Short mmCIF file of C-alpha atoms and ligand atoms in Angstrom, two decimals:
data_model
loop_
_atom_site.label_atom_id
_atom_site.label_comp_id
_atom_site.label_asym_id
_atom_site.label_seq_id
_atom_site.Cartn_x
_atom_site.Cartn_y
_atom_site.Cartn_z
CA MET A 1 -62.93 69.16 -104.70
CA LYS A 2 -66.21 67.60 -103.93
CA ILE A 3 -68.75 69.70 -101.86
CA PHE A 4 -71.46 67.63 -100.47
CA GLU A 5 -74.94 69.15 -100.78
CA ASN A 6 -76.96 70.11 -97.61
CA PRO A 7 -79.59 67.37 -96.90
CA ILE A 8 -82.31 70.01 -96.66
CA GLU A 9 -82.83 73.68 -97.09
CA PRO A 10 -81.51 75.10 -93.77
CA PRO A 11 -83.57 77.47 -91.69
CA SER A 12 -81.86 80.91 -92.00
CA ILE A 13 -82.26 81.54 -88.26
CA VAL A 14 -82.90 79.32 -85.29
CA LYS A 15 -84.90 80.63 -82.41
CA GLY A 16 -85.97 79.36 -79.02
CA TRP A 17 -89.49 78.28 -78.05
CA ILE A 18 -91.52 79.46 -75.16
CA ASP A 19 -95.30 79.17 -74.40
CA ASN A 20 -95.81 77.17 -77.82
CA LYS A 21 -94.27 80.35 -79.63
CA GLU A 22 -91.00 81.24 -81.13
CA ASN A 23 -88.83 83.43 -78.78
CA HIS A 24 -86.22 85.63 -80.42
CA GLY A 25 -83.51 85.39 -77.74
CA SER A 26 -81.66 88.52 -76.49
CA GLY A 27 -78.16 87.16 -77.14
CA ILE A 28 -75.51 87.02 -79.97
CA GLU A 29 -75.83 85.07 -83.21
CA VAL A 30 -73.98 81.65 -83.03
CA PRO A 31 -73.08 80.20 -86.61
CA VAL A 32 -74.22 76.57 -87.42
CA PHE A 33 -72.44 74.49 -89.78
CA TYR A 34 -73.18 71.29 -91.79
CA PRO A 35 -70.30 68.86 -91.14
CA GLY A 36 -70.74 67.09 -94.43
CA ASN A 37 -69.25 70.21 -96.38
CA GLY A 38 -67.89 72.49 -93.51
CA LYS A 39 -70.13 75.47 -94.69
CA GLN A 40 -72.08 77.77 -92.43
CA VAL A 41 -75.73 76.87 -92.89
CA SER A 42 -77.64 78.98 -90.45
CA VAL A 43 -77.33 81.01 -87.15
CA LEU A 44 -78.89 80.45 -83.79
CA VAL A 45 -79.85 83.23 -81.73
CA GLU A 46 -78.44 82.58 -78.26
CA ASP A 47 -80.90 82.83 -75.19
CA THR A 48 -79.42 84.73 -72.39
CA ALA A 49 -80.14 84.36 -68.57
CA ASP A 50 -83.21 86.67 -69.27
CA ASP A 51 -84.62 84.28 -71.83
CA VAL A 52 -83.95 81.27 -69.70
CA GLU A 53 -85.72 83.14 -66.81
CA LYS A 54 -88.74 83.56 -69.21
CA ALA A 55 -88.79 79.87 -70.06
CA ILE A 56 -88.56 78.84 -66.43
CA ALA A 57 -91.28 81.36 -65.46
CA SER A 58 -93.60 80.13 -68.25
CA ALA A 59 -93.02 76.30 -67.27
CA ARG A 60 -93.61 77.21 -63.65
CA LYS A 61 -96.90 79.00 -64.48
CA THR A 62 -98.08 75.90 -66.38
CA PHE A 63 -97.09 73.51 -63.53
CA ASP A 64 -98.56 75.62 -60.78
CA THR A 65 -101.78 76.98 -62.14
CA THR A 66 -102.99 74.59 -64.76
CA SER A 67 -104.25 70.82 -64.59
CA TRP A 68 -101.07 69.48 -66.40
CA ALA A 69 -99.36 67.98 -63.19
CA LYS A 70 -102.59 66.24 -62.14
CA LEU A 71 -103.88 64.87 -65.60
CA SER A 72 -105.37 61.52 -65.37
CA VAL A 73 -103.00 58.65 -66.47
CA GLU A 74 -105.37 57.83 -69.44
CA LYS A 75 -105.05 61.50 -70.67
CA ARG A 76 -101.32 61.46 -70.17
CA ILE A 77 -100.93 58.22 -72.14
CA GLU A 78 -103.06 59.70 -74.87
CA ILE A 79 -100.70 62.78 -75.06
CA LEU A 80 -97.54 60.63 -75.18
CA GLU A 81 -98.95 58.41 -77.76
CA SER A 82 -99.74 61.61 -79.83
CA CYS A 83 -96.25 62.83 -79.39
CA ARG A 84 -95.06 59.43 -80.91
CA GLN A 85 -97.40 59.88 -83.83
CA VAL A 86 -96.21 63.35 -84.52
CA ILE A 87 -92.71 62.13 -84.91
CA LEU A 88 -93.52 59.23 -87.02
CA ASP A 89 -95.65 61.53 -89.26
CA ASN A 90 -92.57 63.88 -89.83
CA ILE A 91 -89.91 61.34 -89.81
CA ASP A 92 -88.47 62.45 -93.31
CA GLU A 93 -88.06 66.11 -92.31
CA LEU A 94 -86.84 65.36 -88.83
CA ALA A 95 -84.27 62.91 -90.10
CA LEU A 96 -82.95 65.43 -92.80
CA LEU A 97 -82.73 68.15 -90.03
CA GLU A 98 -80.98 65.71 -87.73
CA CYS A 99 -78.60 64.82 -90.58
CA LEU A 100 -77.81 68.65 -91.23
CA GLY A 101 -76.89 69.26 -87.68
CA THR A 102 -74.92 66.00 -86.93
CA GLY A 103 -73.67 64.54 -90.30
CA LEU A 104 -74.95 61.16 -89.07
CA ILE A 105 -75.82 58.84 -91.76
CA LEU A 106 -79.39 59.42 -93.07
CA ARG A 107 -80.24 55.78 -93.43
CA GLU A 108 -79.31 55.21 -89.55
CA ILE A 109 -81.16 58.36 -88.57
CA LYS A 110 -84.36 57.06 -90.20
CA GLY A 111 -83.79 53.49 -89.10
CA PHE A 112 -82.78 54.07 -85.59
CA HIS A 113 -82.62 57.59 -84.14
CA ILE A 114 -85.98 58.74 -85.10
CA GLN A 115 -87.72 55.47 -84.49
CA ARG A 116 -86.17 55.50 -80.99
CA ALA A 117 -87.44 59.08 -80.51
CA ALA A 118 -90.87 58.09 -81.21
CA TYR A 119 -90.53 54.81 -79.09
CA ASN A 120 -89.25 56.78 -76.13
CA PHE A 121 -92.89 58.32 -75.79
CA ARG A 122 -94.62 54.98 -76.24
CA PHE A 123 -92.24 53.39 -73.67
CA PHE A 124 -93.27 55.94 -71.07
CA ALA A 125 -96.76 55.64 -72.09
CA GLN A 126 -96.74 51.97 -71.38
CA TYR A 127 -94.60 52.48 -68.19
CA ILE A 128 -97.19 54.92 -66.56
CA SER A 129 -100.02 52.61 -67.33
CA GLN A 130 -98.42 50.06 -65.04
CA ALA A 131 -96.60 52.10 -62.44
CA HIS A 132 -97.77 51.33 -58.86
CA GLY A 133 -97.72 53.15 -55.53
CA GLU A 134 -96.87 51.97 -51.96
CA ARG A 135 -99.51 51.53 -49.14
CA TYR A 136 -98.93 50.46 -45.52
CA ASP A 137 -101.31 49.43 -42.89
CA ASN A 138 -99.94 49.41 -39.31
CA THR A 139 -101.21 48.09 -36.05
CA ASP A 140 -101.47 51.70 -34.55
CA GLY A 141 -104.38 52.05 -36.76
CA TYR A 142 -102.75 54.17 -39.42
CA LEU A 143 -102.83 53.83 -43.18
CA THR A 144 -99.80 55.40 -44.94
CA LEU A 145 -99.85 56.26 -48.52
CA VAL A 146 -96.55 56.94 -50.51
CA ASN A 147 -97.29 59.41 -53.24
CA ARG A 148 -95.01 59.98 -56.34
CA GLU A 149 -95.60 63.59 -57.32
CA PRO A 150 -94.05 65.40 -60.34
CA ALA A 151 -90.86 67.13 -59.26
CA GLY A 152 -91.89 70.42 -61.19
CA VAL A 153 -89.82 72.37 -63.58
CA VAL A 154 -86.93 70.29 -65.11
CA GLY A 155 -84.00 71.31 -67.13
CA LEU A 156 -82.83 68.98 -69.81
CA ILE A 157 -79.33 69.40 -71.31
CA ALA A 158 -78.49 67.35 -74.29
CA PRO A 159 -75.28 66.58 -76.42
CA TRP A 160 -74.82 66.75 -80.20
CA ASN A 161 -74.02 63.07 -81.04
CA ALA A 162 -77.60 61.80 -81.09
CA PRO A 163 -79.89 64.61 -80.47
CA MET A 164 -83.28 63.09 -81.20
CA ALA A 165 -82.68 59.83 -79.54
CA LEU A 166 -81.26 61.23 -76.30
CA ALA A 167 -83.18 64.46 -75.77
CA THR A 168 -86.58 62.59 -76.29
CA MET A 169 -85.83 60.12 -73.64
CA LYS A 170 -85.50 63.02 -71.27
CA ILE A 171 -88.59 64.89 -72.65
CA ALA A 172 -90.83 61.84 -72.68
CA ALA A 173 -89.76 60.77 -69.14
CA ALA A 174 -90.33 64.37 -67.86
CA ILE A 175 -93.77 64.85 -69.23
CA ALA A 176 -94.79 61.19 -68.38
CA PHE A 177 -94.40 61.93 -64.64
CA GLY A 178 -96.19 65.32 -64.98
CA ASN A 179 -93.23 67.90 -65.12
CA CYS A 180 -92.85 70.89 -67.29
CA ALA A 181 -89.53 70.88 -69.26
CA ILE A 182 -86.89 73.29 -70.54
CA LEU A 183 -84.62 71.68 -73.10
CA LYS A 184 -81.38 72.98 -73.97
CA PRO A 185 -80.07 71.21 -77.27
CA SER A 186 -76.33 71.47 -78.31
CA GLU A 187 -75.67 74.56 -79.91
CA GLN A 188 -74.11 72.61 -82.84
CA THR A 189 -77.26 70.61 -83.46
CA PRO A 190 -80.50 72.69 -82.93
CA PHE A 191 -82.34 71.81 -85.98
CA SER A 192 -84.39 68.63 -85.39
CA LEU A 193 -85.07 69.47 -81.74
CA ILE A 194 -86.54 72.92 -82.39
CA LYS A 195 -88.59 71.30 -85.21
CA LEU A 196 -89.79 68.83 -82.76
CA ALA A 197 -90.77 71.66 -80.30
CA ASN A 198 -92.73 73.31 -83.11
CA LEU A 199 -94.49 70.12 -84.18
CA LEU A 200 -95.63 69.22 -80.71
CA LYS A 201 -97.59 72.53 -80.17
CA ASP A 202 -100.61 70.89 -81.17
CA VAL A 203 -100.24 68.18 -78.55
CA LEU A 204 -98.66 69.71 -75.59
CA PRO A 205 -100.13 72.66 -73.65
CA GLU A 206 -98.17 75.86 -73.48
CA GLY A 207 -95.29 75.89 -71.17
CA VAL A 208 -95.01 72.09 -70.93
CA LEU A 209 -92.06 71.98 -73.33
CA ASN A 210 -89.91 75.11 -73.76
CA LEU A 211 -86.70 75.25 -75.56
CA VAL A 212 -83.62 77.47 -75.11
CA ASN A 213 -80.79 77.55 -77.41
CA GLY A 214 -77.10 78.58 -77.04
CA ARG A 215 -73.60 77.67 -75.67
CA GLY A 216 -73.16 75.88 -72.58
CA PRO A 217 -71.43 78.50 -70.38
CA VAL A 218 -74.14 81.05 -71.42
CA THR A 219 -77.50 79.42 -71.84
CA GLY A 220 -76.86 76.13 -70.26
CA SER A 221 -75.29 77.45 -67.10
CA SER A 222 -78.22 79.92 -66.85
CA LEU A 223 -80.59 77.13 -66.70
CA VAL A 224 -78.63 75.02 -64.26
CA SER A 225 -77.98 77.95 -61.84
CA ASN A 226 -81.39 79.17 -61.76
CA PRO A 227 -83.15 78.20 -58.38
CA GLY A 228 -86.39 77.94 -60.15
CA VAL A 229 -85.40 74.75 -61.52
CA ASP A 230 -86.17 71.61 -59.66
CA ARG A 231 -84.11 68.92 -61.62
CA ILE A 232 -81.34 68.95 -64.08
CA SER A 233 -80.91 65.80 -66.36
CA PHE A 234 -77.62 66.22 -68.22
CA THR A 235 -76.01 64.20 -70.98
CA GLY A 236 -72.57 65.30 -72.24
CA GLY A 237 -68.86 65.22 -71.46
CA THR A 238 -67.48 64.54 -68.05
CA VAL A 239 -65.60 67.88 -67.75
CA THR A 240 -68.82 69.68 -68.43
CA GLY A 241 -70.83 67.45 -66.26
CA ARG A 242 -68.55 68.31 -63.19
CA GLN A 243 -69.05 71.91 -63.70
CA VAL A 244 -72.95 71.41 -64.16
CA MET A 245 -72.86 69.50 -60.94
CA MET A 246 -71.03 72.15 -59.04
CA ASP A 247 -73.38 74.99 -60.40
CA ALA A 248 -76.53 72.85 -59.62
CA GLY A 249 -75.11 71.98 -56.23
CA LYS A 250 -75.36 75.67 -55.09
CA GLN A 251 -79.13 75.38 -55.19
CA LEU A 252 -79.19 71.75 -54.03
CA THR A 253 -80.78 70.93 -57.36
CA PRO A 254 -80.73 67.08 -57.92
CA CYS A 255 -78.97 66.00 -61.12
CA THR A 256 -78.50 63.02 -63.24
CA MET A 257 -75.30 62.74 -65.23
CA GLU A 258 -74.84 60.74 -68.43
CA LEU A 259 -71.34 61.41 -69.12
CA GLY A 260 -68.23 60.01 -71.13
CA GLY A 261 -66.80 56.49 -71.53
CA LYS A 262 -63.62 54.48 -72.57
CA SER A 263 -65.25 51.20 -72.59
CA ALA A 264 -63.38 47.98 -72.73
CA ASN A 265 -64.36 45.41 -75.42
CA ILE A 266 -62.88 42.21 -74.16
CA VAL A 267 -62.48 39.31 -76.66
CA PHE A 268 -61.52 35.99 -75.42
CA ALA A 269 -60.14 33.11 -77.51
CA SER A 270 -63.22 31.21 -76.37
CA ALA A 271 -65.56 33.61 -78.28
CA ASP A 272 -67.25 33.06 -81.56
CA TYR A 273 -64.48 34.82 -83.36
CA GLN A 274 -66.50 36.16 -86.36
CA ARG A 275 -69.10 37.57 -84.25
CA ALA A 276 -66.47 39.15 -81.98
CA LEU A 277 -64.92 40.67 -84.86
CA ASP A 278 -68.03 42.08 -86.44
CA GLY A 279 -69.08 43.29 -82.95
CA ALA A 280 -65.80 45.04 -82.40
CA LEU A 281 -66.17 47.05 -85.48
CA ILE A 282 -69.68 48.00 -84.82
CA GLY A 283 -68.76 48.74 -81.24
CA ILE A 284 -66.22 51.51 -82.31
CA PHE A 285 -67.54 52.70 -85.76
CA SER A 286 -71.23 52.97 -85.30
CA ASN A 287 -72.63 56.54 -85.22
CA ASN A 288 -69.53 57.95 -86.98
CA GLY A 289 -67.62 56.63 -83.98
CA GLN A 290 -69.25 59.29 -81.65
CA GLN A 291 -71.01 57.52 -78.95
CA CYS A 292 -70.55 57.39 -75.32
CA LEU A 293 -70.90 53.65 -75.22
CA ALA A 294 -68.22 52.99 -77.82
CA GLY A 295 -66.04 49.93 -77.34
CA SER A 296 -63.04 51.95 -77.87
CA ARG A 297 -60.37 49.96 -75.90
CA ILE A 298 -60.25 46.56 -77.63
CA LEU A 299 -58.66 43.93 -75.36
CA VAL A 300 -57.96 40.75 -77.11
CA GLU A 301 -56.49 37.42 -75.73
CA GLU A 302 -52.88 36.97 -76.79
CA LYS A 303 -53.63 33.63 -78.52
CA ILE A 304 -55.91 35.31 -81.19
CA PHE A 305 -54.48 38.86 -80.82
CA ASP A 306 -52.30 39.02 -84.23
CA GLN A 307 -54.93 37.62 -86.39
CA PHE A 308 -57.83 39.47 -84.90
CA VAL A 309 -55.91 42.85 -85.19
CA GLU A 310 -54.90 42.03 -88.80
CA GLU A 311 -58.40 41.17 -89.80
CA PHE A 312 -59.90 44.24 -87.98
CA VAL A 313 -57.38 46.46 -89.88
CA GLN A 314 -58.32 44.97 -93.30
CA ARG A 315 -61.95 45.47 -92.72
CA THR A 316 -61.30 49.06 -91.43
CA LYS A 317 -59.51 49.89 -94.71
CA LYS A 318 -62.65 48.72 -96.61
CA ILE A 319 -65.17 50.96 -94.70
CA VAL A 320 -66.95 53.38 -96.95
CA VAL A 321 -66.62 56.91 -95.48
CA GLY A 322 -68.60 59.61 -97.32
CA ASP A 323 -71.86 61.59 -97.84
CA PRO A 324 -74.25 60.71 -95.12
CA LEU A 325 -76.98 61.04 -97.60
CA HIS A 326 -75.62 58.05 -99.71
CA ASN A 327 -76.95 54.61 -99.17
CA GLU A 328 -73.69 52.86 -99.05
CA THR A 329 -71.95 55.18 -96.69
CA GLU A 330 -70.74 53.45 -93.36
CA ILE A 331 -69.21 56.48 -91.67
CA GLY A 332 -70.12 60.21 -92.37
CA PRO A 333 -68.32 63.32 -91.23
CA ILE A 334 -67.16 64.15 -87.67
CA ALA A 335 -69.60 66.68 -86.01
CA SER A 336 -67.59 69.73 -85.99
CA LYS A 337 -64.07 71.06 -87.34
CA GLN A 338 -62.91 71.43 -83.66
CA HIS A 339 -63.82 67.93 -82.76
CA MET A 340 -62.16 66.50 -85.95
CA GLU A 341 -59.06 68.33 -85.16
CA ARG A 342 -59.00 66.92 -81.61
CA ILE A 343 -59.56 63.43 -82.80
CA LEU A 344 -56.61 63.82 -85.35
CA SER A 345 -54.34 65.06 -82.61
CA PHE A 346 -54.68 61.68 -80.92
CA ALA A 347 -53.26 60.09 -84.12
CA GLU A 348 -50.62 62.59 -84.42
CA GLY A 349 -49.47 62.00 -80.81
CA VAL A 350 -49.16 58.13 -80.96
CA GLN A 351 -45.46 57.80 -81.68
CA LYS A 352 -44.65 60.10 -78.93
CA ASP A 353 -46.57 57.78 -76.49
CA GLY A 354 -44.81 54.76 -77.80
CA ASP A 355 -48.13 53.46 -79.54
CA LYS A 356 -48.26 52.27 -83.20
CA LEU A 357 -50.72 53.56 -85.89
CA LEU A 358 -52.31 50.50 -87.57
CA VAL A 359 -54.67 52.12 -89.94
CA GLY A 360 -56.13 55.72 -90.58
CA GLY A 361 -55.34 58.73 -88.54
CA LYS A 362 -55.62 61.39 -91.47
CA ARG A 363 -58.22 63.70 -92.71
CA LEU A 364 -59.81 62.58 -96.02
CA ALA A 365 -58.38 64.97 -98.60
CA GLU A 366 -60.92 64.32 -101.40
CA GLN A 367 -63.66 65.57 -99.16
CA LYS A 368 -61.58 68.43 -98.04
CA ASP A 369 -64.27 70.90 -96.78
CA GLY A 370 -66.29 68.27 -94.94
CA TYR A 371 -65.04 66.88 -91.62
CA PHE A 372 -64.17 63.46 -92.87
CA ILE A 373 -61.52 61.27 -91.39
CA GLU A 374 -60.03 57.75 -91.95
CA PRO A 375 -61.33 55.22 -89.52
CA THR A 376 -58.41 54.63 -87.22
CA ALA A 377 -56.83 51.78 -85.12
CA VAL A 378 -53.71 52.02 -82.88
CA MET A 379 -51.83 49.32 -81.14
CA ALA A 380 -51.34 50.70 -77.60
CA SER A 381 -47.93 50.19 -75.84
CA SER A 382 -49.96 49.91 -72.53
CA ASN A 383 -53.24 50.73 -71.12
CA ASN A 384 -51.41 53.85 -69.65
CA SER A 385 -51.40 55.36 -73.10
CA ARG A 386 -53.38 58.58 -73.73
CA VAL A 387 -55.33 56.65 -76.39
CA CYS A 388 -56.50 54.28 -73.66
CA GLN A 389 -57.20 56.61 -70.91
CA GLU A 390 -58.92 59.64 -72.77
CA GLU A 391 -62.32 59.64 -74.33
CA ILE A 392 -61.63 60.27 -78.03
CA PHE A 393 -65.23 60.09 -79.15
CA GLY A 394 -64.56 59.34 -82.75
CA PRO A 395 -63.88 56.23 -85.12
CA PHE A 396 -60.73 55.52 -83.23
CA ALA A 397 -59.91 52.17 -81.58
CA SER A 398 -56.97 51.13 -79.36
CA PHE A 399 -55.86 47.59 -79.18
CA ILE A 400 -54.19 45.83 -76.19
CA SER A 401 -53.51 42.03 -75.59
CA PHE A 402 -53.92 40.06 -72.36
CA LYS A 403 -52.94 36.71 -71.26
CA SER A 404 -55.56 35.74 -68.60
CA GLU A 405 -59.01 36.48 -67.30
CA GLU A 406 -57.37 38.25 -64.22
CA GLU A 407 -55.37 40.47 -66.59
CA ALA A 408 -58.38 41.39 -68.78
CA ILE A 409 -60.33 42.33 -65.77
CA SER A 410 -57.47 44.53 -64.32
CA ILE A 411 -56.84 46.31 -67.65
CA ALA A 412 -60.69 46.69 -68.34
CA ASN A 413 -61.20 48.29 -64.91
CA ASP A 414 -58.11 50.48 -64.90
CA THR A 415 -59.81 53.61 -66.17
CA GLU A 416 -61.43 56.81 -64.73
CA PHE A 417 -64.73 55.89 -66.65
CA GLY A 418 -67.18 53.08 -66.25
CA LEU A 419 -70.14 53.43 -68.65
CA VAL A 420 -70.32 50.09 -70.34
CA SER A 421 -68.19 46.74 -71.03
CA TYR A 422 -68.45 44.25 -73.66
CA VAL A 423 -67.50 40.55 -73.12
CA TRP A 424 -67.12 38.09 -76.03
CA SER A 425 -66.71 34.36 -74.88
CA ASP A 426 -68.71 31.16 -75.12
CA HIS A 427 -67.41 29.92 -71.74
CA MET A 428 -70.12 30.64 -69.16
CA PRO A 429 -67.67 30.76 -66.10
CA THR A 430 -65.82 33.40 -67.87
CA ILE A 431 -68.72 35.33 -69.02
CA LEU A 432 -70.15 35.39 -65.41
CA ASN A 433 -66.94 36.16 -63.65
CA VAL A 434 -66.07 38.96 -66.04
CA SER A 435 -69.53 40.55 -66.10
CA GLU A 436 -69.60 40.59 -62.50
CA SER A 437 -66.10 42.05 -62.04
CA MET A 438 -66.63 45.00 -64.40
CA ARG A 439 -66.72 48.35 -62.74
CA SER A 440 -69.28 49.65 -65.30
CA GLY A 441 -73.00 50.44 -65.31
CA VAL A 442 -73.75 48.14 -68.17
CA VAL A 443 -72.18 44.82 -69.32
CA TRP A 444 -73.02 43.42 -72.92
CA VAL A 445 -72.24 39.96 -73.64
CA ASN A 446 -71.60 38.48 -77.03
CA THR A 447 -73.51 41.56 -78.54
CA PRO A 448 -72.29 45.02 -79.66
CA MET A 449 -75.05 46.99 -77.93
CA MET A 450 -78.45 46.50 -76.75
CA ARG A 451 -80.46 48.96 -74.76
CA GLU A 452 -83.49 47.67 -72.80
CA LEU A 453 -85.29 50.88 -71.71
CA ARG A 454 -86.85 49.27 -68.67
CA ALA A 455 -83.38 48.61 -67.22
CA PRO A 456 -81.08 51.31 -65.77
CA PHE A 457 -78.54 52.81 -67.99
CA GLY A 458 -75.57 54.93 -66.71
CA GLY A 459 -72.08 54.88 -65.48
CA TYR A 460 -69.78 54.05 -62.57
CA HIS A 461 -66.91 56.67 -61.62
CA ASN A 462 -66.62 59.53 -64.08
CA SER A 463 -69.26 58.26 -66.48
CA GLY A 464 -72.10 59.41 -64.48
CA VAL A 465 -74.35 59.91 -61.53
CA GLY A 466 -77.75 58.30 -61.47
CA ARG A 467 -79.28 56.30 -64.31
CA GLU A 468 -81.85 56.65 -67.05
CA GLY A 469 -84.59 53.95 -67.86
CA GLY A 470 -88.01 53.28 -66.62
CA TYR A 471 -88.00 52.96 -62.79
CA SER A 472 -84.79 55.19 -62.63
CA CYS A 473 -86.47 57.89 -64.55
CA GLU A 474 -89.62 57.71 -62.16
CA GLN A 475 -87.48 58.02 -59.24
CA PHE A 476 -85.63 61.06 -60.69
CA TYR A 477 -88.54 62.94 -62.17
CA THR A 478 -90.93 62.56 -59.10
CA GLU A 479 -90.83 63.65 -55.48
CA GLU A 480 -91.89 61.09 -52.97
CA LYS A 481 -94.46 61.99 -50.41
CA THR A 482 -95.55 59.92 -47.53
CA ILE A 483 -99.15 60.62 -46.14
CA SER A 484 -100.33 59.00 -42.94
CA ILE A 485 -103.95 58.92 -42.05
CA PRO A 486 -105.56 57.26 -38.92
CA LYS A 487 -108.37 54.90 -40.15
CA THR A 488 -110.45 55.79 -37.28
CA PRO A 489 -110.18 58.76 -34.76
CA LEU A 490 -107.42 57.68 -32.39
CA ASN A 491 -107.12 58.56 -28.53
CA LEU A 492 -104.67 61.34 -28.38
CA LYS A 493 -102.73 62.51 -25.49
CA LYS A 494 -104.28 65.56 -23.98
CA PHE A 495 -101.73 68.23 -23.35
CA GLY A 496 -102.78 70.98 -20.75
CA ASP A 497 -105.86 69.05 -19.83
CA LYS A 498 -105.09 68.22 -16.18
P1 LIG B 501 -70.51 68.89 -73.88
O1 LIG B 501 -70.39 68.30 -72.48
O2 LIG B 501 -69.58 69.71 -74.56
O3 LIG B 501 -71.99 69.49 -73.96
C1 LIG B 501 -73.30 68.84 -73.64
C2 LIG B 501 -74.42 69.82 -73.55
O4 LIG B 501 -73.97 70.69 -72.33
C3 LIG B 501 -74.38 70.77 -74.63
O5 LIG B 501 -75.73 71.14 -74.63
C4 LIG B 501 -73.69 72.00 -74.25
O6 LIG B 501 -73.97 73.30 -74.78
C5 LIG B 501 -73.99 72.06 -72.62
N1 LIG B 501 -73.03 72.80 -71.81
C6 LIG B 501 -71.64 72.99 -71.92
N2 LIG B 501 -71.19 73.69 -70.85
C7 LIG B 501 -72.32 73.92 -70.06
C8 LIG B 501 -72.45 74.45 -68.86
N3 LIG B 501 -71.34 74.96 -68.15
N4 LIG B 501 -73.56 74.39 -68.19
C9 LIG B 501 -74.64 73.88 -68.73
N5 LIG B 501 -74.43 73.28 -69.97
C10 LIG B 501 -73.37 73.23 -70.50
O7 LIG B 501 -70.66 67.39 -74.65
P2 LIG B 501 -70.87 67.09 -76.14
O8 LIG B 501 -69.54 67.46 -76.67
O9 LIG B 501 -72.08 67.88 -76.62
O10 LIG B 501 -71.18 65.62 -76.17
C11 LIG B 501 -70.21 64.70 -76.20
C12 LIG B 501 -70.08 63.96 -74.80
O11 LIG B 501 -71.33 63.50 -74.25
C13 LIG B 501 -69.06 62.75 -74.66
O12 LIG B 501 -68.26 62.82 -73.56
C14 LIG B 501 -70.13 61.59 -74.57
O13 LIG B 501 -69.53 60.42 -74.08
C15 LIG B 501 -71.09 62.23 -73.83
N6 LIG B 501 -72.36 61.37 -73.99
C16 LIG B 501 -72.84 60.64 -72.87
C17 LIG B 501 -73.92 59.83 -73.08
C18 LIG B 501 -74.25 58.85 -71.94
O14 LIG B 501 -75.41 58.40 -71.97
N7 LIG B 501 -73.52 58.52 -70.82
C19 LIG B 501 -74.60 59.84 -74.22
C20 LIG B 501 -74.12 60.57 -75.30
C21 LIG B 501 -72.97 61.38 -75.07
#
């Protein structure tokens, strides 16, 4: 039996972060595991409602009583650039800690996740250097200015599948627009983000970025339910998102919700076949298969269906699943035992639903203690199958064939989700018709995935509420204020002067 080594010596205990100091939470100790070997590597001290209250009070004090919210744009850009530099200076350690929590492939963490985390700060530094306000003159002699002011204290709730890349999008946006933030990482993957908070203490004033640790229903819901929080930015599952929105709704706290997906990857016979095949594999197996934007329902035109599926299966059999630290590894472990078992339960259920297992579906025995599974593909009996309707969130593809453009559109849109869609075709009328017909927040044409940070990202239906991206974040993290001033003293009506 092969036990994979921990990527880095784990911290023995993970604590929260308030006022640029460690905060020993008052809750229970929650075990944290390394997905590569299934061993408990650390404990996280859970922050209770009292700790969350303390984090909010610290953020509020900084927001209300210091110059933070009113810094000049030049100073704020300097701070955002320094955050970026701190991340790049510590890329190796942050990457190993991210790997320890998530089991993501180290090569990809270094090459993408940490780079994106650093770039998120640069992106918002550049964005605020160009942001503009509104000004209206009117014939009654008034000048009206529209200010965008920081929203205040914001709660940021992150998932486990890409902690650094996703949480820094929220942190960078929140501080770029002058807010004080409280981050709650996933209790499964606390290591890289608590390290980041520690590293940023020389750049960010006390109370600008606090961090609370713990399980969702304890720490997360304390943050969401606290009336001292002015915004909640949530990324996670749809079921959790619904609960978070209900809890936030009691205080009328505005939320953005980046939720789950079951995205259609539509391959037409008119596509560049080889690129579409490569793209379909990337779309479902990147990030250990655990990504909201996965192209998990692969719809292929009947004319090329058999050949496409056969070649997809042959390529899938050759994918290297293994140690996330090894350079040749293509898929690492699933993030937790519970999640691995859930994914495998879909494979076990295929026959019952009338679907057919094409490849994979089992845990990898030779790496028994780690959470490794075979990359999996299933031929669905119809789009009504469980494997086509539920988000599996793993290296698990479902195939369906279609005969016409109309049928492809109808199958693709027949889902409770609407995060992204992929279209593969070299026929422009098809590209345009399908892209415009997709009920999803993003459509990627002839490419597996591409995130333009200036553009909105988010979902229709149960995939989300609101968007992330340059202008979308500016709208969310600020309050608008209209100020009207007469340019010269105006003749006012005189009440009681008769
Ligand atoms: P999750 O919903 O279980 O947890 C997300 C976060 O919410 C965690 O920090 C968790 O502790 C917290 N949480 C749980 N219950 C809570 C509650 N009642 N109140 C407040 N916080 C609570 O999601 P996950 O399993 O960590 O992540 C996977 C999910 O995230 C998938 O569905 C995936 O599609 C989605 N996701 C979406 C996007 C996107 O941009 N749309 C990106 C990444 C992941």
